Amino acid sequence: QLQASGGGLVQAGGSLRLSCAITRTSVVLNQMAWFRQAPGKQRELVATITTSGWTNYADSVKGRFTISRDSAKSTFDLHMNSLKPEDTAVYYCAADPVVVLKRTSMDYWGKGTQVTVSS
């Protein structure tokens, strides 16, 4: 199971950290990611990280967001800086046993957490 936390309301230019805890799984998860879905828009991949440390980001968040993982704690985070109103969305953490470089979905999902950026 994946459990996301850390969403909230922040002013433009501010920062938030989302955290996802991986619990009660017997499956080895080799790729973790954060997706987001804004109202009226398709879900999009925001950032992904593999157990080998490879990361990839959506162009819209490069240089502002950082994904990281703590294997000892079975958690992975999304550090979001310089937030913009267009970052407003429900953010979902997800994970998969298989590494796929261009992800559109994953096998395991957490419940979403709302991020709202006010202008």
CSV table of N, CA and C in Angstrom, one decimal:
chain,number,residue,atom,x,y,z
A,1,GLN,N,0.8,-1.2,0.0
A,1,GLN,CA,0.0,0.0,0.0
A,1,GLN,C,0.9,1.2,0.0
A,2,LEU,N,0.4,2.3,-0.6
A,2,LEU,CA,1.1,3.6,-0.7
A,2,LEU,C,0.2,4.6,0.0
A,3,GLN,N,0.8,5.4,0.8
A,3,GLN,CA,0.1,6.5,1.5
A,3,GLN,C,0.8,7.8,1.4
A,4,ALA,N,0.1,8.7,0.7
A,4,ALA,CA,0.6,10.0,0.5
A,4,ALA,C,0.2,11.0,1.5
A,5,SER,N,1.1,12.0,1.8
A,5,SER,CA,0.8,13.0,2.7
A,5,SER,C,1.5,14.3,2.3
A,6,GLY,N,1.1,15.4,2.9
A,6,GLY,CA,1.9,16.7,2.7
A,6,GLY,C,1.3,17.7,1.8
A,7,GLY,N,0.1,17.5,1.3
A,7,GLY,CA,-0.5,18.5,0.4
A,7,GLY,C,-1.0,19.6,1.2
A,8,GLY,N,-1.5,20.7,0.6
A,8,GLY,CA,-2.0,21.8,1.3
A,8,GLY,C,-2.1,23.0,0.4
A,9,LEU,N,-2.3,24.2,1.0
A,9,LEU,CA,-2.5,25.4,0.3
A,9,LEU,C,-1.2,26.2,0.5
A,10,VAL,N,-0.7,26.8,-0.6
A,10,VAL,CA,0.5,27.6,-0.5
A,10,VAL,C,0.5,28.7,-1.5
A,11,GLN,N,1.1,29.8,-1.2
A,11,GLN,CA,1.1,30.9,-2.2
A,11,GLN,C,2.1,30.7,-3.3
A,12,ALA,N,1.9,31.3,-4.4
A,12,ALA,CA,2.9,31.2,-5.5
A,12,ALA,C,4.3,31.6,-5.0
A,13,GLY,N,5.2,30.8,-5.5
A,13,GLY,CA,6.6,31.0,-5.1
A,13,GLY,C,7.0,30.2,-3.8
A,14,GLY,N,6.0,29.6,-3.2
A,14,GLY,CA,6.3,28.8,-2.0
A,14,GLY,C,6.7,27.4,-2.3
A,15,SER,N,6.9,26.7,-1.2
A,15,SER,CA,7.4,25.3,-1.3
A,15,SER,C,6.5,24.3,-0.5
A,16,LEU,N,6.4,23.1,-0.9
A,16,LEU,CA,5.7,22.0,-0.2
A,16,LEU,C,6.6,20.8,-0.4
A,17,ARG,N,6.4,19.9,0.5
A,17,ARG,CA,7.0,18.5,0.4
A,17,ARG,C,5.9,17.5,0.5
A,18,LEU,N,5.8,16.7,-0.5
A,18,LEU,CA,4.9,15.5,-0.4
A,18,LEU,C,5.7,14.3,-0.1
A,19,SER,N,5.1,13.4,0.7
A,19,SER,CA,5.8,12.2,1.1
A,19,SER,C,4.9,11.0,0.8
A,20,CYS,N,5.5,9.9,0.4
A,20,CYS,CA,4.7,8.7,0.2
A,20,CYS,C,5.3,7.5,1.0
A,21,ALA,N,4.6,6.9,1.8
A,21,ALA,CA,5.1,5.8,2.6
A,21,ALA,C,4.6,4.5,1.9
A,22,ILE,N,5.5,3.5,1.8
A,22,ILE,CA,5.2,2.2,1.2
A,22,ILE,C,5.1,1.2,2.3
A,23,THR,N,4.0,0.6,2.5
A,23,THR,CA,3.8,-0.3,3.6
A,23,THR,C,3.1,-1.6,3.1
A,24,ARG,N,3.4,-2.6,3.9
A,24,ARG,CA,2.7,-3.9,3.7
A,24,ARG,C,2.7,-4.4,2.3
A,25,THR,N,3.9,-4.5,1.7
A,25,THR,CA,3.9,-5.0,0.4
A,25,THR,C,5.0,-6.1,0.3
A,26,SER,N,4.7,-7.2,-0.3
A,26,SER,CA,5.8,-8.2,-0.4
A,26,SER,C,6.4,-8.1,-1.8
A,27,VAL,N,6.0,-7.2,-2.6
A,27,VAL,CA,6.5,-7.0,-3.9
A,27,VAL,C,7.7,-6.0,-3.9
A,28,VAL,N,8.7,-6.3,-4.6
A,28,VAL,CA,9.8,-5.4,-4.7
A,28,VAL,C,9.5,-4.3,-5.7
A,29,LEU,N,9.4,-3.1,-5.3
A,29,LEU,CA,9.0,-2.0,-6.1
A,29,LEU,C,10.3,-1.3,-6.6
A,30,ASN,N,10.5,-1.3,-7.9
A,30,ASN,CA,11.8,-0.7,-8.4
A,30,ASN,C,11.6,0.7,-9.0
A,31,GLN,N,10.4,1.1,-9.2
A,31,GLN,CA,10.2,2.5,-9.7
A,31,GLN,C,9.1,3.1,-9.0
A,32,MET,N,9.3,4.4,-8.6
A,32,MET,CA,8.4,5.1,-7.8
A,32,MET,C,8.1,6.4,-8.6
A,33,ALA,N,6.9,7.0,-8.4
A,33,ALA,CA,6.6,8.2,-9.2
A,33,ALA,C,5.6,9.0,-8.5
A,34,TRP,N,5.5,10.3,-8.9
A,34,TRP,CA,4.4,11.2,-8.6
A,34,TRP,C,3.7,11.6,-9.9
A,35,PHE,N,2.4,11.4,-9.8
A,35,PHE,CA,1.6,11.9,-10.9
A,35,PHE,C,0.7,13.0,-10.4
A,36,ARG,N,0.1,13.8,-11.2
A,36,ARG,CA,-0.9,14.8,-10.8
A,36,ARG,C,-2.0,14.9,-11.8
A,37,GLN,N,-3.2,15.3,-11.3
A,37,GLN,CA,-4.3,15.6,-12.2
A,37,GLN,C,-5.0,16.8,-11.8
A,38,ALA,N,-5.1,17.8,-12.7
A,38,ALA,CA,-5.8,19.0,-12.5
A,38,ALA,C,-7.2,18.9,-13.0
A,39,PRO,N,-8.1,19.7,-12.5
A,39,PRO,CA,-9.5,19.6,-13.0
A,39,PRO,C,-9.6,19.8,-14.5
A,40,GLY,N,-10.3,18.9,-15.1
A,40,GLY,CA,-10.5,19.0,-16.6
A,40,GLY,C,-9.3,18.6,-17.4
A,41,LYS,N,-8.2,18.1,-16.8
A,41,LYS,CA,-7.0,17.7,-17.5
A,41,LYS,C,-6.7,16.3,-17.3
A,42,GLN,N,-5.9,15.7,-18.2
A,42,GLN,CA,-5.5,14.3,-18.0
A,42,GLN,C,-4.4,14.2,-16.9
A,43,ARG,N,-4.3,13.0,-16.4
A,43,ARG,CA,-3.3,12.8,-15.4
A,43,ARG,C,-1.9,12.8,-16.1
A,44,GLU,N,-0.9,13.4,-15.4
A,44,GLU,CA,0.4,13.5,-16.0
A,44,GLU,C,1.4,13.0,-15.0
A,45,LEU,N,2.5,12.5,-15.6
A,45,LEU,CA,3.6,12.1,-14.8
A,45,LEU,C,4.4,13.4,-14.4
A,46,VAL,N,4.7,13.5,-13.1
A,46,VAL,CA,5.4,14.7,-12.7
A,46,VAL,C,6.9,14.4,-12.5
A,47,ALA,N,7.2,13.3,-11.8
A,47,ALA,CA,8.6,12.9,-11.5
A,47,ALA,C,8.6,11.4,-11.2
A,48,THR,N,9.7,10.8,-11.5
A,48,THR,CA,9.9,9.4,-11.3
A,48,THR,C,11.3,9.1,-10.8
A,49,ILE,N,11.5,8.0,-10.0
A,49,ILE,CA,12.8,7.6,-9.6
A,49,ILE,C,12.8,6.1,-9.5
A,50,THR,N,14.0,5.5,-9.8
A,50,THR,CA,14.1,4.1,-9.7
A,50,THR,C,15.0,3.7,-8.5
A,51,THR,N,15.1,2.5,-8.2
A,51,THR,CA,15.9,2.0,-7.1
A,51,THR,C,17.4,2.2,-7.4
A,52,SER,N,17.7,2.4,-8.7
A,52,SER,CA,19.1,2.6,-9.0
A,52,SER,C,19.5,4.1,-9.0
A,53,GLY,N,18.4,4.9,-8.7
A,53,GLY,CA,18.7,6.4,-8.6
A,53,GLY,C,18.4,7.2,-9.8
A,54,TRP,N,18.0,6.5,-10.9
A,54,TRP,CA,17.7,7.3,-12.1
A,54,TRP,C,16.4,8.1,-11.9
A,55,THR,N,16.4,9.4,-12.3
A,55,THR,CA,15.2,10.2,-12.1
A,55,THR,C,14.8,10.9,-13.5
A,56,ASN,N,13.6,11.2,-13.6
A,56,ASN,CA,13.1,11.9,-14.7
A,56,ASN,C,12.0,12.8,-14.3
A,57,TYR,N,11.8,14.0,-15.0
A,57,TYR,CA,10.8,15.0,-14.6
A,57,TYR,C,10.1,15.5,-15.8
A,58,ALA,N,8.8,15.9,-15.6
A,58,ALA,CA,8.1,16.6,-16.6
A,58,ALA,C,8.8,17.9,-16.9
A,59,ASP,N,8.8,18.3,-18.1
A,59,ASP,CA,9.4,19.6,-18.5
A,59,ASP,C,8.9,20.8,-17.6
A,60,SER,N,7.7,20.7,-17.3
A,60,SER,CA,7.0,21.9,-16.6
A,60,SER,C,7.5,22.0,-15.2
A,61,VAL,N,8.2,21.0,-14.6
A,61,VAL,CA,8.7,21.1,-13.2
A,61,VAL,C,10.2,21.0,-13.1
A,62,LYS,N,10.9,20.7,-14.2
A,62,LYS,CA,12.3,20.6,-14.1
A,62,LYS,C,12.9,21.9,-13.5
A,63,GLY,N,13.9,21.6,-12.6
A,63,GLY,CA,14.5,22.8,-11.9
A,63,GLY,C,13.8,23.3,-10.7
A,64,ARG,N,12.5,22.8,-10.5
A,64,ARG,CA,11.7,23.3,-9.4
A,64,ARG,C,11.4,22.2,-8.4
A,65,PHE,N,11.1,21.0,-9.0
A,65,PHE,CA,10.8,19.8,-8.2
A,65,PHE,C,11.9,18.8,-8.1
A,66,THR,N,12.0,18.1,-7.0
A,66,THR,CA,13.0,17.1,-6.8
A,66,THR,C,12.4,15.9,-6.2
A,67,ILE,N,12.6,14.7,-6.8
A,67,ILE,CA,12.1,13.5,-6.2
A,67,ILE,C,13.2,12.8,-5.5
A,68,SER,N,12.9,12.2,-4.4
A,68,SER,CA,14.0,11.5,-3.7
A,68,SER,C,13.4,10.3,-3.0
A,69,ARG,N,14.2,9.4,-2.6
A,69,ARG,CA,13.7,8.2,-1.9
A,69,ARG,C,14.6,7.8,-0.7
A,70,ASP,N,14.0,7.2,0.3
A,70,ASP,CA,14.7,6.8,1.5
A,70,ASP,C,14.4,5.3,1.6
A,71,SER,N,15.3,4.4,1.1
A,71,SER,CA,15.0,3.0,1.1
A,71,SER,C,14.9,2.4,2.5
A,72,ALA,N,15.6,3.0,3.4
A,72,ALA,CA,15.6,2.5,4.8
A,72,ALA,C,14.2,2.7,5.4
A,73,LYS,N,13.6,3.8,5.1
A,73,LYS,CA,12.3,4.1,5.6
A,73,LYS,C,11.1,3.7,4.7
A,74,SER,N,11.5,3.2,3.5
A,74,SER,CA,10.4,2.9,2.5
A,74,SER,C,9.5,4.1,2.2
A,75,THR,N,10.2,5.2,2.0
A,75,THR,CA,9.4,6.4,1.6
A,75,THR,C,10.0,7.0,0.4
A,76,PHE,N,9.2,7.8,-0.3
A,76,PHE,CA,9.8,8.7,-1.3
A,76,PHE,C,9.1,10.0,-1.3
A,77,ASP,N,9.8,11.1,-1.6
A,77,ASP,CA,9.3,12.4,-1.4
A,77,ASP,C,9.3,13.2,-2.7
A,78,LEU,N,8.5,14.2,-2.8
A,78,LEU,CA,8.5,15.2,-3.9
A,78,LEU,C,8.7,16.5,-3.2
A,79,HIS,N,9.8,17.1,-3.5
A,79,HIS,CA,10.1,18.5,-2.9
A,79,HIS,C,9.7,19.5,-4.0
A,80,MET,N,8.8,20.3,-3.7
A,80,MET,CA,8.3,21.3,-4.7
A,80,MET,C,8.6,22.7,-4.3
A,81,ASN,N,9.4,23.4,-5.1
A,81,ASN,CA,9.8,24.7,-4.9
A,81,ASN,C,9.3,25.6,-6.0
A,82,SER,N,9.3,26.9,-5.7
A,82,SER,CA,8.8,27.9,-6.7
A,82,SER,C,7.5,27.5,-7.3
A,83,LEU,N,6.6,27.2,-6.5
A,83,LEU,CA,5.3,26.7,-6.9
A,83,LEU,C,4.5,27.8,-7.7
A,84,LYS,N,3.8,27.3,-8.7
A,84,LYS,CA,3.0,28.2,-9.5
A,84,LYS,C,1.5,27.8,-9.4
A,85,PRO,N,0.6,28.7,-9.7
A,85,PRO,CA,-0.8,28.3,-9.7
A,85,PRO,C,-1.1,27.1,-10.6
A,86,GLU,N,-0.4,27.0,-11.7
A,86,GLU,CA,-0.6,25.9,-12.6
A,86,GLU,C,-0.2,24.5,-12.1
A,87,ASP,N,0.5,24.6,-10.9
A,87,ASP,CA,0.9,23.3,-10.2
A,87,ASP,C,-0.3,22.8,-9.4
A,88,THR,N,-1.4,23.5,-9.3
A,88,THR,CA,-2.5,23.1,-8.5
A,88,THR,C,-3.1,21.8,-9.1
A,89,ALA,N,-3.3,20.8,-8.3
A,89,ALA,CA,-3.8,19.5,-8.8
A,89,ALA,C,-3.9,18.6,-7.6
A,90,VAL,N,-4.5,17.4,-7.9
A,90,VAL,CA,-4.4,16.3,-6.9
A,90,VAL,C,-3.1,15.5,-7.3
A,91,TYR,N,-2.3,15.3,-6.3
A,91,TYR,CA,-1.0,14.6,-6.6
A,91,TYR,C,-1.2,13.2,-6.0
A,92,TYR,N,-0.7,12.2,-6.8
A,92,TYR,CA,-0.8,10.8,-6.5
A,92,TYR,C,0.6,10.2,-6.5
A,93,CYS,N,0.9,9.4,-5.5
A,93,CYS,CA,2.2,8.6,-5.5
A,93,CYS,C,1.8,7.3,-6.1
A,94,ALA,N,2.8,6.7,-6.8
A,94,ALA,CA,2.6,5.4,-7.4
A,94,ALA,C,3.9,4.6,-7.5
A,95,ALA,N,3.8,3.3,-7.6
A,95,ALA,CA,5.0,2.5,-7.7
A,95,ALA,C,4.8,1.3,-8.5
A,96,ASP,N,5.9,0.7,-9.0
A,96,ASP,CA,5.7,-0.5,-9.9
A,96,ASP,C,7.0,-1.4,-9.7
A,97,PRO,N,6.8,-2.7,-9.8
A,97,PRO,CA,8.0,-3.6,-9.8
A,97,PRO,C,8.9,-3.4,-11.0
A,98,VAL,N,8.3,-3.0,-12.1
A,98,VAL,CA,9.0,-3.0,-13.4
A,98,VAL,C,9.4,-1.5,-13.7
A,99,VAL,N,10.6,-1.3,-14.2
A,99,VAL,CA,11.1,0.0,-14.6
A,99,VAL,C,10.7,0.2,-16.0
A,100,VAL,N,10.0,1.3,-16.3
A,100,VAL,CA,9.7,1.7,-17.7
A,100,VAL,C,10.1,3.1,-17.8
A,101,LEU,N,10.9,3.5,-18.8
A,101,LEU,CA,11.4,4.8,-18.9
A,101,LEU,C,10.3,5.9,-19.1
A,102,LYS,N,9.3,5.6,-19.9
A,102,LYS,CA,8.3,6.5,-20.2
A,102,LYS,C,7.0,6.0,-19.6
A,103,ARG,N,6.6,6.5,-18.5
A,103,ARG,CA,5.5,5.9,-17.7
A,103,ARG,C,4.2,6.7,-17.9
A,104,THR,N,3.1,6.0,-18.1
A,104,THR,CA,1.8,6.6,-18.1
A,104,THR,C,1.0,6.1,-17.0
A,105,SER,N,1.3,4.9,-16.4
A,105,SER,CA,0.6,4.4,-15.3
A,105,SER,C,1.5,3.4,-14.5
A,106,MET,N,1.0,3.0,-13.4
A,106,MET,CA,1.8,2.0,-12.5
A,106,MET,C,0.8,1.1,-11.8
A,107,ASP,N,1.3,0.1,-11.3
A,107,ASP,CA,0.5,-1.0,-10.7
A,107,ASP,C,-0.1,-0.6,-9.3
A,108,TYR,N,0.7,0.2,-8.5
A,108,TYR,CA,0.3,0.5,-7.1
A,108,TYR,C,0.1,2.0,-7.0
A,109,TRP,N,-1.0,2.4,-6.4
A,109,TRP,CA,-1.3,3.8,-6.2
A,109,TRP,C,-1.7,4.1,-4.8
A,110,GLY,N,-1.3,5.3,-4.4
A,110,GLY,CA,-1.8,5.9,-3.2
A,110,GLY,C,-3.0,6.8,-3.4
A,111,LYS,N,-3.7,7.1,-2.4
A,111,LYS,CA,-4.8,8.1,-2.5
A,111,LYS,C,-4.2,9.5,-2.8
A,112,GLY,N,-4.9,10.3,-3.5
A,112,GLY,CA,-4.4,11.6,-3.9
A,112,GLY,C,-4.3,12.6,-2.7
A,113,THR,N,-3.4,13.6,-2.9
A,113,THR,CA,-3.4,14.6,-1.9
A,113,THR,C,-3.4,16.0,-2.7
A,114,GLN,N,-4.3,16.9,-2.2
A,114,GLN,CA,-4.5,18.1,-2.9
A,114,GLN,C,-3.4,19.1,-2.7
A,115,VAL,N,-2.9,19.7,-3.8
A,115,VAL,CA,-2.0,20.8,-3.7
A,115,VAL,C,-2.7,22.0,-4.4
A,116,THR,N,-2.8,23.1,-3.7
A,116,THR,CA,-3.4,24.3,-4.2
A,116,THR,C,-2.4,25.4,-4.1
A,117,VAL,N,-2.1,26.1,-5.2
A,117,VAL,CA,-1.2,27.2,-5.2
A,117,VAL,C,-2.0,28.5,-5.6
A,118,SER,N,-2.0,29.4,-4.6
A,118,SER,CA,-2.8,30.6,-4.9
A,118,SER,C,-1.8,31.7,-5.5
A,119,SER,N,-2.4,32.5,-6.3
A,119,SER,CA,-1.6,33.5,-7.0
A,119,SER,C,-1.6,34.8,-6.2
